Amino acid sequence: MREIFLAGTLQFEPKHSTKHRFSEKSLSTTMPASQFDSLQTFSSATGPIGQFYSLPKLEQDGVGPISRLPHSLRVVLESVLRNCDGEKITEDDVRELANWQPDGKRIEEIPFIVARVLLQDFTGVPLLVDLAAMRSAVARLGKNTSVIEPLVPVDLVIDHSVQVDFSSTRDAFEKNMEMEFKRNRSRYQFLKWGTQAFDGFRVIPPGIGICHQVNLEYLAKNVWEKHIYFPDSLVGTDSHTTMINGLGIVGWGVGGIEAEAAMLGQPVYFLTPDVVGVHLSGSLREGMTATDLVLRVTEMMRKAKVVGKFVEFHGEGAASLSVTDRATIANMAPEYGATMGFFPVDEETCAYLLATGRPKEHVDLVRDYYTAQGMFGIPRRGECDYSVVLDLDLASIGPSVAGPKRPQDRIELSALKTQFNELMVKPVNEGGYGKTEDDLWTRYHVKIGADRQRSMAGGGEQRSETVPASATNHQTEANTSAWTETEMVNNRPTPD
């Protein structure tokens, strides 16, 4: 990724291209005054690496049967153990989770402190506004404004505002980016100020990729180090934050209030979950795509009613999947209702980290850390306890398409023509389109492409009264696109 991003006269220049900068205060990690003697040293083939809170040592001391826990819960348990301070998180919280029962009653909440927070621009800007407002309040009291800081690293990826005004030309990308900065200049100036004002707050400019792609390929570390080593984890202000589960990282989407609390070092509370184990066997047949796979998995998960549960994939079939295929399945967790669709860390994870430019030294660290925690490798059948286990033979998956109305719906390719005709005449209240047989034979001629390239401004103001009324030919009186204005209104942040 480039270290300097320049568009127009606005320049994004992170202080470090690959690391957050922190004050000593924000870097400090409180060593919990716990009776658990779990702070250990782990090593590589060349010698000791550093300290970590050891889950195997916790089990050795009789706290609970941790080696039987699903890997996703072990990551959460490590955070609870590491942050156990007797106040926000107690030893009872550690013992409760360490003794998780697959079929137990779900009445206790888990206090989970994440390693970092991921924001996208529409939901992230209000959170930065809140931090700025808190600083203003501190300044009015005559106090040191530096006390207002995110306590965990925060990344804001600008991707939701990007629009396409130019296409089919060699310079389309440059022209679209120029328009992007013109439309959103004041907002980007504010975000630029945020990167300079707050330690650990980083902005990824537009034109790099969607937040989930950037998260997978650049932001994710799998293992963090702040005096001690611990697993990567996060919450994000986008429902599809779960895509990172394909890389073996615990994370999911939350609302703005929860994300802001996490930024300030507060636990994210959630009810102790059931964990559904999905045992994958076999391998995908030649020609089968990630789309074929994820549509089948989504259909299966929706029938199993996994809403609000962790889903963890295991077995030889899961181990055979690439990280990109795993991420595709994890990305659809909101569509099948699960909190996560998790794949544990293994050699495929390490191969992906290397392929996306992570240093070999860091990839070796990831392997050594998870090995020391007893969490390296995809579990096989029976190695972990799950609330329920579902089976899927990857070799049974055939070609299919999504839709036609919802991305989680699936139609076998061989049945596409029949189902398409049936859905066209089926009543709307039954999921169809309510057309007639005659409508099926109606033909419409369309023209693809434009005779000339031109752009229309898209506004950018956030106040509802600034939205101009539509005049003629899909244009407003201010000569902006009515469609663009409407889309920007629909995508504005909610009050929280």
mmCIF file of C-alpha atoms in Angstrom, residues 50-312:
data_model
loop_
_atom_site.group_PDB
_atom_site.id
_atom_site.type_symbol
_atom_site.label_atom_id
_atom_site.label_comp_id
_atom_site.label_asym_id
_atom_site.label_seq_id
_atom_site.Cartn_x
_atom_site.Cartn_y
_atom_site.Cartn_z
ATOM 1 C CA GLY A 50 7.898 -13.313 24.357
ATOM 2 C CA GLN A 51 5.229 -13.611 27.012
ATOM 3 C CA PHE A 52 1.590 -14.568 26.577
ATOM 4 C CA TYR A 53 -1.370 -15.679 28.663
ATOM 5 C CA SER A 54 -1.321 -19.432 28.190
ATOM 6 C CA LEU A 55 -4.609 -21.287 27.836
ATOM 7 C CA PRO A 56 -2.878 -24.710 28.139
ATOM 8 C CA LYS A 57 -1.415 -23.569 31.480
ATOM 9 C CA LEU A 58 -4.891 -22.460 32.595
ATOM 10 C CA GLU A 59 -6.200 -25.953 31.837
ATOM 11 C CA GLN A 60 -3.185 -27.563 33.493
ATOM 12 C CA ASP A 61 -4.054 -25.649 36.680
ATOM 13 C CA GLY A 62 -7.542 -27.177 36.662
ATOM 14 C CA VAL A 63 -9.536 -24.089 35.718
ATOM 15 C CA GLY A 64 -11.497 -25.894 32.984
ATOM 16 C CA PRO A 65 -11.343 -28.325 30.018
ATOM 17 C CA ILE A 66 -10.125 -25.608 27.675
ATOM 18 C CA SER A 67 -8.659 -27.943 25.027
ATOM 19 C CA ARG A 68 -12.215 -29.131 24.304
ATOM 20 C CA LEU A 69 -13.529 -25.626 23.662
ATOM 21 C CA PRO A 70 -14.200 -24.469 20.099
ATOM 22 C CA HIS A 71 -11.298 -22.337 18.851
ATOM 23 C CA SER A 72 -13.484 -19.244 18.524
ATOM 24 C CA LEU A 73 -14.369 -19.381 22.221
ATOM 25 C CA ARG A 74 -10.720 -19.884 23.159
ATOM 26 C CA VAL A 75 -9.821 -16.587 21.480
ATOM 27 C CA VAL A 76 -12.543 -14.869 23.513
ATOM 28 C CA LEU A 77 -11.357 -16.646 26.674
ATOM 29 C CA GLU A 78 -7.794 -15.395 26.159
ATOM 30 C CA SER A 79 -9.103 -11.817 26.070
ATOM 31 C CA VAL A 80 -11.173 -12.352 29.217
ATOM 32 C CA LEU A 81 -8.140 -13.862 30.983
ATOM 33 C CA ARG A 82 -5.713 -11.181 29.819
ATOM 34 C CA ASN A 83 -7.996 -8.328 30.858
ATOM 35 C CA CYS A 84 -9.134 -9.851 34.157
ATOM 36 C CA ASP A 85 -8.724 -6.935 36.598
ATOM 37 C CA GLY A 86 -11.245 -7.866 39.292
ATOM 38 C CA GLU A 87 -13.513 -4.969 38.310
ATOM 39 C CA LYS A 88 -14.706 -4.892 34.702
ATOM 40 C CA ILE A 89 -13.695 -8.535 34.309
ATOM 41 C CA THR A 90 -13.502 -10.932 37.243
ATOM 42 C CA GLU A 91 -12.049 -14.381 37.848
ATOM 43 C CA ASP A 92 -15.612 -15.706 37.842
ATOM 44 C CA ASP A 93 -15.905 -14.527 34.222
ATOM 45 C CA VAL A 94 -12.785 -16.526 33.365
ATOM 46 C CA ARG A 95 -13.986 -19.665 35.123
ATOM 47 C CA GLU A 96 -17.477 -19.392 33.629
ATOM 48 C CA LEU A 97 -16.191 -19.284 30.064
ATOM 49 C CA ALA A 98 -13.438 -21.866 30.662
ATOM 50 C CA ASN A 99 -16.173 -24.296 31.723
ATOM 51 C CA TRP A 100 -18.537 -23.533 28.822
ATOM 52 C CA GLN A 101 -21.007 -26.353 28.267
ATOM 53 C CA PRO A 102 -22.200 -27.168 24.730
ATOM 54 C CA ASP A 103 -25.802 -27.580 25.914
ATOM 55 C CA GLY A 104 -25.721 -25.214 28.888
ATOM 56 C CA LYS A 105 -28.187 -22.435 29.712
ATOM 57 C CA ARG A 106 -27.267 -19.123 28.115
ATOM 58 C CA ILE A 107 -27.895 -16.571 30.859
ATOM 59 C CA GLU A 108 -24.418 -15.109 31.475
ATOM 60 C CA GLU A 109 -22.832 -12.316 29.447
ATOM 61 C CA ILE A 110 -19.200 -12.366 28.345
ATOM 62 C CA PRO A 111 -17.144 -9.139 28.732
ATOM 63 C CA PHE A 112 -14.975 -9.152 25.604
ATOM 64 C CA ILE A 113 -12.285 -6.488 25.085
ATOM 65 C CA VAL A 114 -11.256 -6.451 21.425
ATOM 66 C CA ALA A 115 -7.801 -5.728 20.040
ATOM 67 C CA ARG A 116 -8.971 -3.097 17.549
ATOM 68 C CA VAL A 117 -11.950 -1.391 15.902
ATOM 69 C CA LEU A 118 -12.784 -1.165 12.190
ATOM 70 C CA LEU A 119 -14.934 1.688 10.857
ATOM 71 C CA GLN A 120 -16.272 2.575 7.448
ATOM 72 C CA ASP A 121 -16.780 6.204 6.554
ATOM 73 C CA PHE A 122 -20.544 6.691 6.979
ATOM 74 C CA THR A 123 -20.716 5.153 10.446
ATOM 75 C CA GLY A 124 -17.191 6.139 11.441
ATOM 76 C CA VAL A 125 -17.419 9.901 11.012
ATOM 77 C CA PRO A 126 -20.009 10.333 13.826
ATOM 78 C CA LEU A 127 -17.697 8.452 16.204
ATOM 79 C CA LEU A 128 -14.827 10.793 15.389
ATOM 80 C CA VAL A 129 -17.219 13.706 15.936
ATOM 81 C CA ASP A 130 -17.972 12.343 19.415
ATOM 82 C CA LEU A 131 -14.265 12.154 20.245
ATOM 83 C CA ALA A 132 -13.784 15.713 19.013
ATOM 84 C CA ALA A 133 -16.759 16.873 21.116
ATOM 85 C CA MET A 134 -15.300 15.223 24.199
ATOM 86 C CA ARG A 135 -12.004 16.972 23.575
ATOM 87 C CA SER A 136 -13.812 20.295 23.241
ATOM 88 C CA ALA A 137 -15.543 19.702 26.577
ATOM 89 C CA VAL A 138 -12.208 18.906 28.245
ATOM 90 C CA ALA A 139 -10.641 22.023 26.713
ATOM 91 C CA ARG A 140 -13.479 24.196 28.085
ATOM 92 C CA LEU A 141 -12.725 22.801 31.521
ATOM 93 C CA GLY A 142 -9.109 23.871 31.115
ATOM 94 C CA LYS A 143 -7.812 20.318 31.259
ATOM 95 C CA ASN A 144 -5.349 18.375 29.127
ATOM 96 C CA THR A 145 -7.204 17.304 25.974
ATOM 97 C CA SER A 146 -4.824 14.393 25.378
ATOM 98 C CA VAL A 147 -6.734 12.395 28.006
ATOM 99 C CA ILE A 148 -9.342 11.777 25.281
ATOM 100 C CA GLU A 149 -7.787 9.062 23.131
ATOM 101 C CA PRO A 150 -8.900 5.755 21.619
ATOM 102 C CA LEU A 151 -7.490 3.022 23.848
ATOM 103 C CA VAL A 152 -7.347 0.473 21.040
ATOM 104 C CA PRO A 153 -6.187 0.964 17.421
ATOM 105 C CA VAL A 154 -8.922 2.345 15.162
ATOM 106 C CA ASP A 155 -8.943 2.087 11.361
ATOM 107 C CA LEU A 156 -11.455 4.009 9.259
ATOM 108 C CA VAL A 157 -11.700 2.840 5.643
ATOM 109 C CA ILE A 158 -13.348 5.249 3.209
ATOM 110 C CA ASP A 159 -15.340 3.091 0.812
ATOM 111 C CA HIS A 160 -19.079 3.750 1.161
ATOM 112 C CA SER A 161 -19.074 7.200 -0.451
ATOM 113 C CA VAL A 162 -17.271 6.200 -3.653
ATOM 114 C CA GLN A 163 -19.355 6.749 -6.804
ATOM 115 C CA VAL A 164 -18.794 6.110 -10.504
ATOM 116 C CA ASP A 165 -19.176 9.160 -12.721
ATOM 117 C CA PHE A 166 -16.745 8.052 -15.427
ATOM 118 C CA SER A 167 -16.267 4.619 -16.950
ATOM 119 C CA SER A 168 -14.884 2.858 -20.027
ATOM 120 C CA THR A 169 -11.951 5.251 -20.385
ATOM 121 C CA ARG A 170 -8.278 4.963 -19.450
ATOM 122 C CA ASP A 171 -8.465 7.887 -17.059
ATOM 123 C CA ALA A 172 -11.812 6.919 -15.462
ATOM 124 C CA PHE A 173 -10.255 6.004 -12.119
ATOM 125 C CA GLU A 174 -8.340 9.285 -11.808
ATOM 126 C CA LYS A 175 -11.395 11.348 -12.776
ATOM 127 C CA ASN A 176 -13.651 9.485 -10.323
ATOM 128 C CA MET A 177 -11.153 10.035 -7.523
ATOM 129 C CA GLU A 178 -10.907 13.734 -8.355
ATOM 130 C CA MET A 179 -14.701 14.021 -8.122
ATOM 131 C CA GLU A 180 -14.680 12.036 -4.883
ATOM 132 C CA PHE A 181 -12.398 14.542 -3.172
ATOM 133 C CA LYS A 182 -14.296 17.528 -4.558
ATOM 134 C CA ARG A 183 -17.596 16.225 -3.215
ATOM 135 C CA ASN A 184 -16.312 15.285 0.215
ATOM 136 C CA ARG A 185 -13.568 17.833 0.815
ATOM 137 C CA SER A 186 -14.849 19.112 4.169
ATOM 138 C CA ARG A 187 -15.423 15.596 5.463
ATOM 139 C CA TYR A 188 -11.961 14.435 4.414
ATOM 140 C CA GLN A 189 -10.354 17.501 5.973
ATOM 141 C CA PHE A 190 -12.033 16.543 9.240
ATOM 142 C CA LEU A 191 -10.801 12.951 8.946
ATOM 143 C CA LYS A 192 -7.302 14.193 8.152
ATOM 144 C CA TRP A 193 -7.428 16.266 11.326
ATOM 145 C CA GLY A 194 -8.458 13.131 13.238
ATOM 146 C CA THR A 195 -5.335 11.233 12.121
ATOM 147 C CA GLN A 196 -3.165 14.075 13.430
ATOM 148 C CA ALA A 197 -5.109 14.716 16.632
ATOM 149 C CA PHE A 198 -5.515 11.140 17.932
ATOM 150 C CA ASP A 199 -2.869 8.480 18.443
ATOM 151 C CA GLY A 200 -3.869 5.130 17.002
ATOM 152 C CA PHE A 201 -6.510 6.566 14.629
ATOM 153 C CA ARG A 202 -5.751 5.763 11.009
ATOM 154 C CA VAL A 203 -7.657 6.568 7.802
ATOM 155 C CA ILE A 204 -7.451 4.469 4.638
ATOM 156 C CA PRO A 205 -8.319 6.839 1.755
ATOM 157 C CA PRO A 206 -10.863 6.058 -0.996
ATOM 158 C CA GLY A 207 -9.850 4.121 -4.060
ATOM 159 C CA ILE A 208 -7.944 1.405 -2.176
ATOM 160 C CA GLY A 209 -10.779 -1.113 -1.787
ATOM 161 C CA ILE A 210 -13.770 -1.972 0.375
ATOM 162 C CA CYS A 211 -13.168 -2.078 4.116
ATOM 163 C CA HIS A 212 -13.383 -5.886 4.288
ATOM 164 C CA GLN A 213 -10.821 -6.346 1.515
ATOM 165 C CA VAL A 214 -8.457 -3.860 3.173
ATOM 166 C CA ASN A 215 -9.042 -5.594 6.503
ATOM 167 C CA LEU A 216 -8.125 -9.009 5.089
ATOM 168 C CA GLU A 217 -5.191 -7.945 2.941
ATOM 169 C CA TYR A 218 -3.591 -5.224 5.040
ATOM 170 C CA LEU A 219 -4.998 -4.423 8.488
ATOM 171 C CA ALA A 220 -5.329 -7.907 10.000
ATOM 172 C CA LYS A 221 -2.345 -9.060 12.050
ATOM 173 C CA ASN A 222 -3.614 -12.307 13.649
ATOM 174 C CA VAL A 223 -1.243 -11.650 16.562
ATOM 175 C CA TRP A 224 -0.644 -8.324 18.348
ATOM 176 C CA GLU A 225 2.134 -7.341 20.702
ATOM 177 C CA LYS A 226 1.882 -4.748 23.492
ATOM 178 C CA HIS A 227 4.435 -5.944 26.028
ATOM 179 C CA ILE A 228 2.752 -9.355 25.706
ATOM 180 C CA TYR A 229 1.442 -11.248 22.677
ATOM 181 C CA PHE A 230 -2.275 -11.834 22.095
ATOM 182 C CA PRO A 231 -4.710 -12.745 19.268
ATOM 183 C CA ASP A 232 -6.131 -10.222 16.853
ATOM 184 C CA SER A 233 -9.843 -9.498 17.348
ATOM 185 C CA LEU A 234 -12.181 -6.678 16.441
ATOM 186 C CA VAL A 235 -15.638 -5.229 16.083
ATOM 187 C CA GLY A 236 -16.623 -3.220 13.016
ATOM 188 C CA THR A 237 -19.427 -0.869 12.101
ATOM 189 C CA ASP A 238 -20.464 -2.997 9.141
ATOM 190 C CA SER A 239 -22.441 -6.223 9.344
ATOM 191 C CA HIS A 240 -20.053 -8.009 6.996
ATOM 192 C CA THR A 241 -17.082 -7.483 9.306
ATOM 193 C CA THR A 242 -17.405 -11.270 9.750
ATOM 194 C CA MET A 243 -15.463 -11.712 6.510
ATOM 195 C CA ILE A 244 -12.330 -11.572 8.681
ATOM 196 C CA ASN A 245 -13.402 -14.832 10.369
ATOM 197 C CA GLY A 246 -12.038 -16.607 7.277
ATOM 198 C CA LEU A 247 -8.550 -15.587 8.428
ATOM 199 C CA GLY A 248 -9.022 -17.076 11.890
ATOM 200 C CA ILE A 249 -9.791 -13.723 13.538
ATOM 201 C CA VAL A 250 -12.745 -13.270 15.900
ATOM 202 C CA GLY A 251 -14.854 -10.273 14.907
ATOM 203 C CA TRP A 252 -18.352 -9.165 13.969
ATOM 204 C CA GLY A 253 -20.419 -6.080 13.185
ATOM 205 C CA VAL A 254 -21.845 -3.823 15.892
ATOM 206 C CA GLY A 255 -23.699 -0.537 16.178
ATOM 207 C CA GLY A 256 -22.061 2.835 16.656
ATOM 208 C CA ILE A 257 -22.494 2.948 20.439
ATOM 209 C CA GLU A 258 -20.839 -0.447 20.936
ATOM 210 C CA ALA A 259 -17.994 0.489 18.589
ATOM 211 C CA GLU A 260 -17.419 3.734 20.457
ATOM 212 C CA ALA A 261 -17.337 1.893 23.784
ATOM 213 C CA ALA A 262 -14.800 -0.543 22.340
ATOM 214 C CA MET A 263 -12.676 2.390 21.123
ATOM 215 C CA LEU A 264 -12.566 3.655 24.702
ATOM 216 C CA GLY A 265 -11.386 0.295 26.044
ATOM 217 C CA GLN A 266 -14.724 -0.913 27.361
ATOM 218 C CA PRO A 267 -15.793 -4.558 26.993
ATOM 219 C CA VAL A 268 -18.267 -5.614 24.326
ATOM 220 C CA TYR A 269 -20.881 -7.618 26.230
ATOM 221 C CA PHE A 270 -22.685 -10.498 24.557
ATOM 222 C CA LEU A 271 -24.648 -13.482 25.786
ATOM 223 C CA THR A 272 -22.625 -16.691 26.082
ATOM 224 C CA PRO A 273 -23.302 -18.298 22.690
ATOM 225 C CA ASP A 274 -24.093 -21.732 21.406
ATOM 226 C CA VAL A 275 -21.384 -22.825 18.975
ATOM 227 C CA VAL A 276 -22.567 -24.753 15.928
ATOM 228 C CA GLY A 277 -19.860 -26.982 14.485
ATOM 229 C CA VAL A 278 -20.004 -27.515 10.729
ATOM 230 C CA HIS A 279 -17.979 -30.576 9.738
ATOM 231 C CA LEU A 280 -16.836 -30.269 6.129
ATOM 232 C CA SER A 281 -15.649 -33.408 4.371
ATOM 233 C CA GLY A 282 -14.443 -34.117 0.854
ATOM 234 C CA SER A 283 -13.367 -31.392 -1.541
ATOM 235 C CA LEU A 284 -14.985 -29.193 -4.155
ATOM 236 C CA ARG A 285 -15.349 -30.720 -7.596
ATOM 237 C CA GLU A 286 -13.554 -29.124 -10.516
ATOM 238 C CA GLY A 287 -15.413 -26.061 -11.764
ATOM 239 C CA MET A 288 -17.273 -25.367 -8.524
ATOM 240 C CA THR A 289 -16.899 -21.785 -7.363
ATOM 241 C CA ALA A 290 -16.936 -20.019 -4.003
ATOM 242 C CA THR A 291 -20.428 -18.793 -4.929
ATOM 243 C CA ASP A 292 -21.693 -22.363 -5.332
ATOM 244 C CA LEU A 293 -20.155 -23.223 -1.982
ATOM 245 C CA VAL A 294 -21.406 -20.250 0.012
ATOM 246 C CA LEU A 295 -24.958 -20.458 -1.323
ATOM 247 C CA ARG A 296 -25.181 -24.093 -0.243
ATOM 248 C CA VAL A 297 -23.708 -23.314 3.188
ATOM 249 C CA THR A 298 -26.045 -20.345 3.654
ATOM 250 C CA GLU A 299 -29.093 -22.418 2.711
ATOM 251 C CA MET A 300 -27.982 -25.100 5.174
ATOM 252 C CA MET A 301 -27.352 -22.611 8.008
ATOM 253 C CA ARG A 302 -30.708 -20.871 7.562
ATOM 254 C CA LYS A 303 -32.500 -24.210 7.850
ATOM 255 C CA ALA A 304 -30.504 -24.976 11.016
ATOM 256 C CA LYS A 305 -31.563 -21.620 12.572
ATOM 257 C CA VAL A 306 -28.160 -20.394 13.717
ATOM 258 C CA VAL A 307 -29.298 -16.844 14.542
ATOM 259 C CA GLY A 308 -27.177 -15.314 17.300
ATOM 260 C CA LYS A 309 -24.821 -18.303 17.447
ATOM 261 C CA PHE A 310 -21.165 -18.823 16.651
ATOM 262 C CA VAL A 311 -20.598 -21.113 13.667
ATOM 263 C CA GLU A 312 -17.217 -22.856 13.503
#
